PDB file of C-alpha atoms in Angstrom:
ATOM      1  CA  ASN A   1      34.768  25.024  31.061  1.00 60.00           C
ATOM      2  CA  ALA A   2      36.303  21.555  30.831  1.00 64.00           C
ATOM      3  CA  ASP A   3      36.938  21.675  34.584  1.00 68.00           C
ATOM      4  CA  ALA A   4      33.365  22.854  35.082  1.00 65.00           C
ATOM      5  CA  LEU A   5      32.095  19.885  33.083  1.00 64.00           C
ATOM      6  CA  ILE A   6      33.880  17.520  35.476  1.00 69.00           C
ATOM      7  CA  CYS A   7      32.271  19.297  38.437  1.00 66.00           C
ATOM      8  CA  TYR A   8      28.820  19.310  36.817  1.00 63.00           C
ATOM      9  CA  ARG A   9      29.046  15.588  36.126  1.00 68.00           C
ATOM     10  CA  MET A  10      29.842  14.977  39.786  1.00 67.00           C
ATOM     11  CA  ALA A  11      27.070  17.350  40.895  1.00 63.00           C
ATOM     12  CA  ALA A  12      24.628  15.587  38.590  1.00 63.00           C
ATOM     13  CA  GLN A  13      24.818  12.591  40.880  1.00 68.00           C
ATOM     14  CA  THR A  14      23.062  14.623  43.583  1.00 68.00           C
ATOM     15  CA  GLY A  15      20.505  16.638  41.633  1.00 74.00           C
ATOM     16  CA  PRO A  16      19.112  17.968  38.371  1.00 85.00           C
ATOM     17  CA  GLU A  17      20.992  21.292  38.398  1.00 85.00           C
ATOM     18  CA  GLY A  18      24.360  19.617  37.813  1.00 84.00           C
ATOM     19  CA  ALA A  19      22.842  17.332  35.174  1.00 86.00           C
ATOM     20  CA  MET A  20      21.332  20.353  33.408  1.00 91.00           C
ATOM     21  CA  ARG A  21      24.683  22.188  33.405  1.00 87.00           C
ATOM     22  CA  ALA A  22      26.580  19.116  32.156  1.00 86.00           C
ATOM     23  CA  GLY A  23      23.937  18.503  29.504  1.00 90.00           C
ATOM     24  CA  GLN A  24      24.016  22.116  28.359  1.00 92.00           C
ATOM     25  CA  LEU A  25      27.792  22.093  27.965  1.00 89.00           C
ATOM     26  CA  LEU A  26      27.683  18.804  26.087  1.00 90.00           C
ATOM     27  CA  LEU A  27      24.741  19.728  23.856  1.00 94.00           C
ATOM     28  CA  PHE A  28      26.081  23.064  22.723  1.00 93.00           C
ATOM     29  CA  GLY A  29      29.795  22.950  23.558  1.00 90.00           C
ATOM     30  CA  LYS A  30      31.708  25.926  24.879  1.00 83.00           C
ATOM     31  CA  LYS A  31      34.796  27.608  23.519  1.00 83.00           C
ATOM     32  CA  SER A  32      37.366  29.019  25.889  1.00 76.00           C
ATOM     33  CA  THR A  33      40.463  31.131  25.454  1.00 77.00           C
ATOM     34  CA  GLU A  34      42.091  29.112  28.247  1.00 77.00           C
ATOM     35  CA  VAL A  35      44.163  26.186  27.042  1.00 74.00           C
ATOM     36  CA  GLY A  36      42.378  22.867  27.521  1.00 75.00           C
ATOM     37  CA  GLN A  37      39.167  24.455  28.802  1.00 75.00           C
ATOM     38  CA  SER A  38      37.013  24.343  25.664  1.00 80.00           C
ATOM     39  CA  VAL A  39      34.280  21.709  25.634  1.00 82.00           C
ATOM     40  CA  ALA A  40      33.463  20.118  22.298  1.00 87.00           C
ATOM     41  CA  PRO A  41      29.804  19.280  21.766  1.00 91.00           C
ATOM     42  CA  ASP A  42      28.816  15.683  22.445  1.00 92.00           C
ATOM     43  CA  PRO A  43      25.107  15.805  21.620  1.00 96.00           C
ATOM     44  CA  ALA A  44      24.341  12.162  22.453  1.00 94.00           C
ATOM     45  CA  GLU A  45      25.739  12.465  25.966  1.00 91.00           C
ATOM     46  CA  GLY A  46      24.263  15.948  26.295  1.00 93.00           C
ATOM     47  CA  ILE A  47      20.791  14.584  25.547  1.00 96.00           C
ATOM     48  CA  ARG A  48      21.176  11.923  28.242  1.00 92.00           C
ATOM     49  CA  TRP A  49      22.121  14.452  30.929  1.00 90.00           C
ATOM     50  CA  THR A  50      19.526  16.969  29.765  1.00 95.00           C
ATOM     51  CA  PHE A  51      16.701  14.421  29.671  1.00 95.00           C
ATOM     52  CA  GLY A  52      17.584  13.295  33.180  1.00 93.00           C
ATOM     53  CA  ALA A  53      17.431  16.857  34.480  1.00 94.00           C
ATOM     54  CA  ALA A  54      14.265  17.664  32.495  1.00 96.00           C
ATOM     55  CA  THR A  55      12.409  14.671  33.886  1.00 94.00           C
ATOM     56  CA  ASN A  56      13.416  15.860  37.356  1.00 93.00           C
ATOM     57  CA  HIS A  57      11.592  19.165  36.877  1.00 93.00           C
ATOM     58  CA  ASN A  58      14.491  21.416  35.837  1.00 95.00           C
ATOM     59  CA  ALA A  59      12.894  24.088  33.637  1.00 96.00           C
ATOM     60  CA  GLU A  60      16.134  25.120  31.940  1.00 96.00           C
ATOM     61  CA  ALA A  61      16.842  21.496  30.991  1.00 97.00           C
ATOM     62  CA  CYS A  62      13.329  21.262  29.521  1.00 97.00           C
ATOM     63  CA  ALA A  63      14.020  24.376  27.440  1.00 97.00           C
ATOM     64  CA  ASN A  64      17.373  22.942  26.298  1.00 97.00           C
ATOM     65  CA  LEU A  65      15.666  19.687  25.348  1.00 97.00           C
ATOM     66  CA  ALA A  66      13.088  21.680  23.363  1.00 97.00           C
ATOM     67  CA  THR A  67      15.911  23.456  21.522  1.00 97.00           C
ATOM     68  CA  ALA A  68      17.571  20.119  20.778  1.00 98.00           C
ATOM     69  CA  PHE A  69      14.343  18.744  19.265  1.00 98.00           C
ATOM     70  CA  GLU A  70      13.703  21.954  17.357  1.00 97.00           C
ATOM     71  CA  LEU A  71      17.183  22.077  15.827  1.00 97.00           C
ATOM     72  CA  GLY A  72      17.953  18.358  15.654  1.00 97.00           C
ATOM     73  CA  ILE A  73      20.864  18.440  18.102  1.00 97.00           C
ATOM     74  CA  GLY A  74      21.564  14.879  19.224  1.00 95.00           C
ATOM     75  CA  VAL A  75      18.057  13.810  18.185  1.00 96.00           C
ATOM     76  CA  LYS A  76      15.936  13.899  15.046  1.00 97.00           C
ATOM     77  CA  THR A  77      14.166  17.204  14.550  1.00 98.00           C
ATOM     78  CA  ASN A  78      10.673  16.911  16.021  1.00 98.00           C
ATOM     79  CA  LEU A  79       8.672  20.113  16.425  1.00 98.00           C
ATOM     80  CA  VAL A  80       5.877  18.369  18.320  1.00 98.00           C
ATOM     81  CA  LEU A  81       8.325  17.219  21.006  1.00 98.00           C
ATOM     82  CA  ALA A  82      10.037  20.616  20.925  1.00 98.00           C
ATOM     83  CA  TYR A  83       6.689  22.261  21.654  1.00 97.00           C
ATOM     84  CA  ALA A  84       5.886  19.718  24.387  1.00 97.00           C
ATOM     85  CA  TRP A  85       9.192  20.289  26.206  1.00 97.00           C
ATOM     86  CA  ARG A  86       8.956  24.061  25.786  1.00 96.00           C
ATOM     87  CA  ARG A  87       5.484  23.906  27.345  1.00 96.00           C
ATOM     88  CA  VAL A  88       6.781  21.803  30.256  1.00 96.00           C
ATOM     89  CA  ALA A  89       9.600  24.328  30.779  1.00 96.00           C
ATOM     90  CA  LYS A  90       7.058  27.141  30.956  1.00 95.00           C
ATOM     91  CA  GLU A  91       4.958  25.181  33.464  1.00 94.00           C
ATOM     92  CA  PHE A  92       7.994  24.624  35.709  1.00 94.00           C
ATOM     93  CA  ASP A  93       9.095  28.274  35.432  1.00 94.00           C
ATOM     94  CA  SER A  94       6.300  30.742  34.777  1.00 91.00           C
ATOM     95  CA  ALA A  95       8.857  33.546  34.332  1.00 92.00           C
ATOM     96  CA  MET A  96      10.132  31.966  31.095  1.00 91.00           C
ATOM     97  CA  SER A  97       9.190  33.827  27.956  1.00 91.00           C
ATOM     98  CA  ILE A  98       6.186  32.496  26.063  1.00 91.00           C
ATOM     99  CA  ASP A  99       7.616  33.738  22.740  1.00 93.00           C
ATOM    100  CA  PRO A 100       9.477  30.497  21.839  1.00 91.00           C
ATOM    101  CA  LEU A 101       6.316  28.507  22.597  1.00 91.00           C
ATOM    102  CA  ASP A 102       4.222  30.792  20.384  1.00 93.00           C
ATOM    103  CA  GLN A 103       6.811  30.606  17.599  1.00 94.00           C
ATOM    104  CA  LEU A 104       6.724  26.805  17.669  1.00 94.00           C
ATOM    105  CA  ALA A 105       2.918  26.779  17.739  1.00 94.00           C
ATOM    106  CA  SER A 106       2.857  28.898  14.581  1.00 95.00           C
ATOM    107  CA  ARG A 107       4.863  26.173  12.812  1.00 96.00           C
ATOM    108  CA  LEU A 108       2.484  23.377  13.850  1.00 96.00           C
ATOM    109  CA  GLY A 109      -1.048  22.470  12.911  1.00 95.00           C
ATOM    110  CA  PRO A 110      -3.825  22.450  15.513  1.00 95.00           C
ATOM    111  CA  GLN A 111      -3.726  18.652  15.899  1.00 97.00           C
ATOM    112  CA  GLU A 112       0.050  18.726  16.337  1.00 97.00           C
ATOM    113  CA  VAL A 113      -0.288  21.358  19.075  1.00 96.00           C
ATOM    114  CA  GLN A 114      -2.956  19.242  20.766  1.00 96.00           C
ATOM    115  CA  SER A 115      -0.708  16.170  20.528  1.00 96.00           C
ATOM    116  CA  ALA A 116       2.206  18.136  22.015  1.00 96.00           C
ATOM    117  CA  GLN A 117      -0.008  19.329  24.879  1.00 95.00           C
ATOM    118  CA  GLU A 118      -0.959  15.733  25.648  1.00 96.00           C
ATOM    119  CA  ILE A 119       2.700  14.692  25.648  1.00 96.00           C
ATOM    120  CA  ALA A 120       3.552  17.584  27.963  1.00 95.00           C
ATOM    121  CA  LYS A 121       0.963  16.391  30.502  1.00 94.00           C
ATOM    122  CA  ASN A 122       3.054  13.233  31.002  1.00 91.00           C
ATOM    123  CA  TYR A 123       5.954  15.245  32.359  1.00 86.00           C
TER     124      TYR A 123
END
C-alpha cells in the first residue's frame, strides 16, 4: 500500500487514474498486515489529488470527492457540493449506482438540489 502510493503519485503525473488512486489512499488511508505498508490518511493531500483527477473526468475521483464533502473528510461538510460531485460522477460513468445521488437529494431542499445541479454543469 505504501509502495503503491509512491507508484500512484508518479502515475498521477501522466493521468487522472494515478491521481485518483493516490487521492483515494490519502483520503481514506489503508491498513496493511505487511510491515511499513499501511497508509495513514492525509485528507488535505488526498483532496488535492482527488480534485485533480475529478476535474480531469475521472468518475471514481468525483465519487470520492462527493464522499469527502458528505462526510467532511479534508473539507467542511457540504451536502450541496457532495450532490454536485456525485451527479458529475454519474454523468461520467452511467453504470454508477443512482442510489447515493437519491439519498443525498432526500437530505436537500429543492433549491439546494437545483443549486447543486448548476454547480455540476461547470464540471
